[in-house]
Tab-separated table of C-alpha atoms in Angstrom:
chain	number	residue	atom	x	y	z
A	1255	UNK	CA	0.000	0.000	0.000
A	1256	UNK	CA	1.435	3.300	-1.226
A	1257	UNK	CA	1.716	5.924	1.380
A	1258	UNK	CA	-0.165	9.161	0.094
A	1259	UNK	CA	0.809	11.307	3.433
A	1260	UNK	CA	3.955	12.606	2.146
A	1261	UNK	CA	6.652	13.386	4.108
A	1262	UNK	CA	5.106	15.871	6.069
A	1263	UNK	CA	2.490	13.344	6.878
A	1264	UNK	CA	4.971	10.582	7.701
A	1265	UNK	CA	6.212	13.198	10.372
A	1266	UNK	CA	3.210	13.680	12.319
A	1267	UNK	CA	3.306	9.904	12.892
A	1268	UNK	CA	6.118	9.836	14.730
A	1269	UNK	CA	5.898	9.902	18.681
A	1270	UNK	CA	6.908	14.305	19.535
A	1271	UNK	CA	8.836	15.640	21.989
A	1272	UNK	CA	7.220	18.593	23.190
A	1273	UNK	CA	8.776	21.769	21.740
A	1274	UNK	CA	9.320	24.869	23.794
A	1275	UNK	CA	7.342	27.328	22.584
A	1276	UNK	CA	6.610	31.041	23.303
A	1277	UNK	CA	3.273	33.313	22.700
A	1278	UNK	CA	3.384	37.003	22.409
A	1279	UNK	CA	2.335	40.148	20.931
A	1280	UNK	CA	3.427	39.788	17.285
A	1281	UNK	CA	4.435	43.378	16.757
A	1282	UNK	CA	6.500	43.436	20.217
A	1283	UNK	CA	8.240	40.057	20.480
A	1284	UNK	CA	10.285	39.968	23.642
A	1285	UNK	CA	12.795	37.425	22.341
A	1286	UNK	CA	16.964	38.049	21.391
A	1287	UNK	CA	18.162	38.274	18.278
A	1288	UNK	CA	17.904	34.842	16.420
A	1289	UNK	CA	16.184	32.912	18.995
A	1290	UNK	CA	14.218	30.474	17.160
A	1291	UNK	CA	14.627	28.094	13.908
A	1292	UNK	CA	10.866	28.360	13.445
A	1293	UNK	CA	8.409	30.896	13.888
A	1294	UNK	CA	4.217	30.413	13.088
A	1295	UNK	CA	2.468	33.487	12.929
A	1296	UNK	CA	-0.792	31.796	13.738
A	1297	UNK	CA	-3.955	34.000	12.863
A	1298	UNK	CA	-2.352	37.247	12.980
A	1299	UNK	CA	-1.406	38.655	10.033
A	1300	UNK	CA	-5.233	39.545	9.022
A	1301	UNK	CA	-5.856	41.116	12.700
A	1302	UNK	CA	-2.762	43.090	13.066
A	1303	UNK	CA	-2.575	46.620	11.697
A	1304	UNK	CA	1.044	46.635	11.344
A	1305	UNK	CA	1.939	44.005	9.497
A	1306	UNK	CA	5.060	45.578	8.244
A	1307	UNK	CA	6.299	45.029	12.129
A	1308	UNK	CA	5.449	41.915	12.346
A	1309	UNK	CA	7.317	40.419	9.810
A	1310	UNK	CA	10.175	42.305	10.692
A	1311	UNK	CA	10.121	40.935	14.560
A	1312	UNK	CA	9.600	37.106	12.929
A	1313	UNK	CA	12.484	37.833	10.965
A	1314	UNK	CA	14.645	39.273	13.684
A	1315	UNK	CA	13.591	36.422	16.267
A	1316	UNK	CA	14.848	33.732	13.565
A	1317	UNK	CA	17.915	31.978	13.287
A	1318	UNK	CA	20.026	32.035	10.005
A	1319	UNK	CA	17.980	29.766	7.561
A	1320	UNK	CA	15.021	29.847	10.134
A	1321	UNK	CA	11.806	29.284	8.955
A	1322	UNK	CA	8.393	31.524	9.160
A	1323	UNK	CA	5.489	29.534	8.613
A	1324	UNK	CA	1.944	31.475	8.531
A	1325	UNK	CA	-1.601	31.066	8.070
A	1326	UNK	CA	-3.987	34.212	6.662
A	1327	UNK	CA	-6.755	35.287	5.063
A	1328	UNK	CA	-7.076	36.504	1.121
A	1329	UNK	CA	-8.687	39.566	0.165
A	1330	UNK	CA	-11.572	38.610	-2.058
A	1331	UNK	CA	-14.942	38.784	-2.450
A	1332	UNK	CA	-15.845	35.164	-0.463
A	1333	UNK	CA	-13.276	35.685	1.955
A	1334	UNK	CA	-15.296	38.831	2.989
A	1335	UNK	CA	-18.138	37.263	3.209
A	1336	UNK	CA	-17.103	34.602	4.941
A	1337	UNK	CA	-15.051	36.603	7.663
A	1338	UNK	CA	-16.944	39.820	7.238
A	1339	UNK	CA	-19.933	39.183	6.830
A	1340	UNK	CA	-20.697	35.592	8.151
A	1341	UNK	CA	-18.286	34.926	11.058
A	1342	UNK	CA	-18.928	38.739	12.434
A	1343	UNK	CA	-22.178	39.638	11.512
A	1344	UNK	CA	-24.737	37.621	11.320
A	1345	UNK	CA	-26.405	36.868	14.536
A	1346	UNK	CA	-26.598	32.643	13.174
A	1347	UNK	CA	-22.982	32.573	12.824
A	1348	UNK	CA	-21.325	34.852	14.054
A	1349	UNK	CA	-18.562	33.671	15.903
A	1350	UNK	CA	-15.761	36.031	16.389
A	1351	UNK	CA	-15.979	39.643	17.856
A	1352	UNK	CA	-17.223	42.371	15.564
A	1353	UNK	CA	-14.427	43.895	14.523
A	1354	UNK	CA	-11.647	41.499	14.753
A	1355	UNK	CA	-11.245	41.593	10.782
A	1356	UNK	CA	-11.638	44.025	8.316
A	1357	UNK	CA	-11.497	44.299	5.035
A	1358	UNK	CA	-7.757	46.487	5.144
A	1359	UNK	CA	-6.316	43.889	6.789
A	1360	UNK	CA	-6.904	40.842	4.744
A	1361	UNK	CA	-3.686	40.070	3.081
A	1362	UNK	CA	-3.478	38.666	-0.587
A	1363	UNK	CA	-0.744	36.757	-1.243
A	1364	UNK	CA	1.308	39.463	-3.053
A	1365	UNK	CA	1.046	41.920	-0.341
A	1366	UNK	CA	2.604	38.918	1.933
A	1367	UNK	CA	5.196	38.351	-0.500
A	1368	UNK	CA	6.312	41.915	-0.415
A	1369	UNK	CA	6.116	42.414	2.963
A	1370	UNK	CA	8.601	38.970	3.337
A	1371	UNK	CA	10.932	40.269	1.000
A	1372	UNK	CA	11.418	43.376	2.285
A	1373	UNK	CA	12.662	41.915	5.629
A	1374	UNK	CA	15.063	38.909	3.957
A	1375	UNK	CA	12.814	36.297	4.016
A	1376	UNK	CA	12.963	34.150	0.834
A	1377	UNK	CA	8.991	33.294	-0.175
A	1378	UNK	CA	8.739	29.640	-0.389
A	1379	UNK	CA	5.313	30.005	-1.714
A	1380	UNK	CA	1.614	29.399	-0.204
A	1381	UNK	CA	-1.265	26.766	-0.171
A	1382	UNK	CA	-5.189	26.709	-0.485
A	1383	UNK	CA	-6.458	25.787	2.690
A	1384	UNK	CA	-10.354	25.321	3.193
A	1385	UNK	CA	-13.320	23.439	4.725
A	1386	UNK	CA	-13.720	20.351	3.140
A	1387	UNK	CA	-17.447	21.626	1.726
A	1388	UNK	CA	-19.075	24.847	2.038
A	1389	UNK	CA	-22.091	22.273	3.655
A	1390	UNK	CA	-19.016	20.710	5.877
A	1391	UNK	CA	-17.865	24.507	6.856
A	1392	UNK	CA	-21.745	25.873	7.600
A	1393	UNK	CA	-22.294	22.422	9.851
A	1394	UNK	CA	-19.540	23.226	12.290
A	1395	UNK	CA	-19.944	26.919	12.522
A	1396	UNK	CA	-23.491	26.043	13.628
A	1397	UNK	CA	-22.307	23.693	15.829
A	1398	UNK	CA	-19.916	26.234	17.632
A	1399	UNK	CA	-22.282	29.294	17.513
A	1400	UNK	CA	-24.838	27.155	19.241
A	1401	UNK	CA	-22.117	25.525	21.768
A	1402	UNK	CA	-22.312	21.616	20.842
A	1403	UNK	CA	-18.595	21.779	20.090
A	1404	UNK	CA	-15.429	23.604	21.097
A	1405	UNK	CA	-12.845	25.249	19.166
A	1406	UNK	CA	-10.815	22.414	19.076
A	1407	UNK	CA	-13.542	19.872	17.619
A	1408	UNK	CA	-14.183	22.395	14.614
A	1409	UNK	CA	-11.722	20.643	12.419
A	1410	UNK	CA	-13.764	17.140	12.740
A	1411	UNK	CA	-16.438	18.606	11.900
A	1412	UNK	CA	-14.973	20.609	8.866
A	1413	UNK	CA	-12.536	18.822	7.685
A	1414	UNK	CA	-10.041	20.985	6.616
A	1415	UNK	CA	-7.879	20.620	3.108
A	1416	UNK	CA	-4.725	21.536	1.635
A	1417	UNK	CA	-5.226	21.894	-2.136
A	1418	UNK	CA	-2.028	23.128	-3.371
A	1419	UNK	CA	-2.727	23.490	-7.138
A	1420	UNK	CA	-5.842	26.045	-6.488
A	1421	UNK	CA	-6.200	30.078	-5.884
A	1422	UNK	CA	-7.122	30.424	-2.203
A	1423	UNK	CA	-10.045	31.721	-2.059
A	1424	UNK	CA	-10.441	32.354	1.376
A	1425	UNK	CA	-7.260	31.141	4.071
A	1426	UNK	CA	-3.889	30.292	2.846
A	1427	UNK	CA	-1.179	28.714	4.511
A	1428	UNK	CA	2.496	29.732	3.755
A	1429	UNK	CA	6.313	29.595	4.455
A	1430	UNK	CA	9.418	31.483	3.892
A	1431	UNK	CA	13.282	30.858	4.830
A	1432	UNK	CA	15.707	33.586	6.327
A	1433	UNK	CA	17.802	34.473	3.740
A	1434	UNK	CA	17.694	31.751	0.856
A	1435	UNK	CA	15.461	28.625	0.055
């Protein structure tokens, strides 16, 4: 039987140590110089409104050939309705704080791109990530807005994808490399 998780997959098998890890305020990390080989700027890039900063303390925290791996949102029309619109607005699914995103703040790829290159960090390119279905994605933000699941069981119920070959229309994962890939 082939093994279709690539390597990344094959990874998560494996038995983990647990990894120190640090959380702070993006724009103000209180870390030395070159601290860390990896650095995940997890949901902030569409809620910060200095995103210029921020990539500039994830480059400073990282090591020589360190790695910055983020998550984001696109600008585009269904991305503001989804994060806009749906998950702020509307009393049936609403789940976030009114406010937490705007439209300003959602980043398009290009606008990451630039923002990595101006601080030395080599693009390494970015991934589609989305909900499984649009029926899968409307199922658990019912089910959170209404309290039968936590946070942490919305990806069950989703079902979250990685489709590498496709525009993201909505959330995007990505990575870039201090200095060179």
């Amino acid at each position: 039987m082939r093994d279709r998780a690539g390597p990344c997959g094959r990874r998560t098998r494996r038995p983990y140590r647990r990894a120190p890890h640090r959380t702070a305020p993006a724009e103000r990390l209180d870390v030395p110089d070159a601290a860390f080989d990896l650095v995940y700027l997890a949901d902030t890039l569409e809620i910060t409104a200095d995103p210029d900063r921020v990539i500039e303390q994830a480059a400073r925290a990282l090591t020589p050939d360190g790695v910055l791996v983020y998550d984001t949102v696109n600008r585009t029309p269904v991305s503001r309705l989804v994060y806009l619109v749906a998950f702020q607005r509307l009393p049936m699914t609403r789940v976030v704080p009114a406010g937490r995103y705007a439209a300003r703040r959602l980043r398009p790829p290009a606008e990451v791109a630039a923002l990595l290159a101006r601080h030395g960090l080599a693009d390494g390119g970015i991934c589609d990530f989305k909900p499984r279905s649009v029926r899968s994605l409307i199922a658990g933000v019912l089910a959170r807005r209404r309290g039968r699941i936590t946070d942490d069981e919305i990806e069950a119920v989703v079902g979250f994808a990685l489709a590498p070959k496709s525009k993201p229309l909505v959330t995007y994962l990505g990575h870039a490399r201090k200095g060179r890939l």
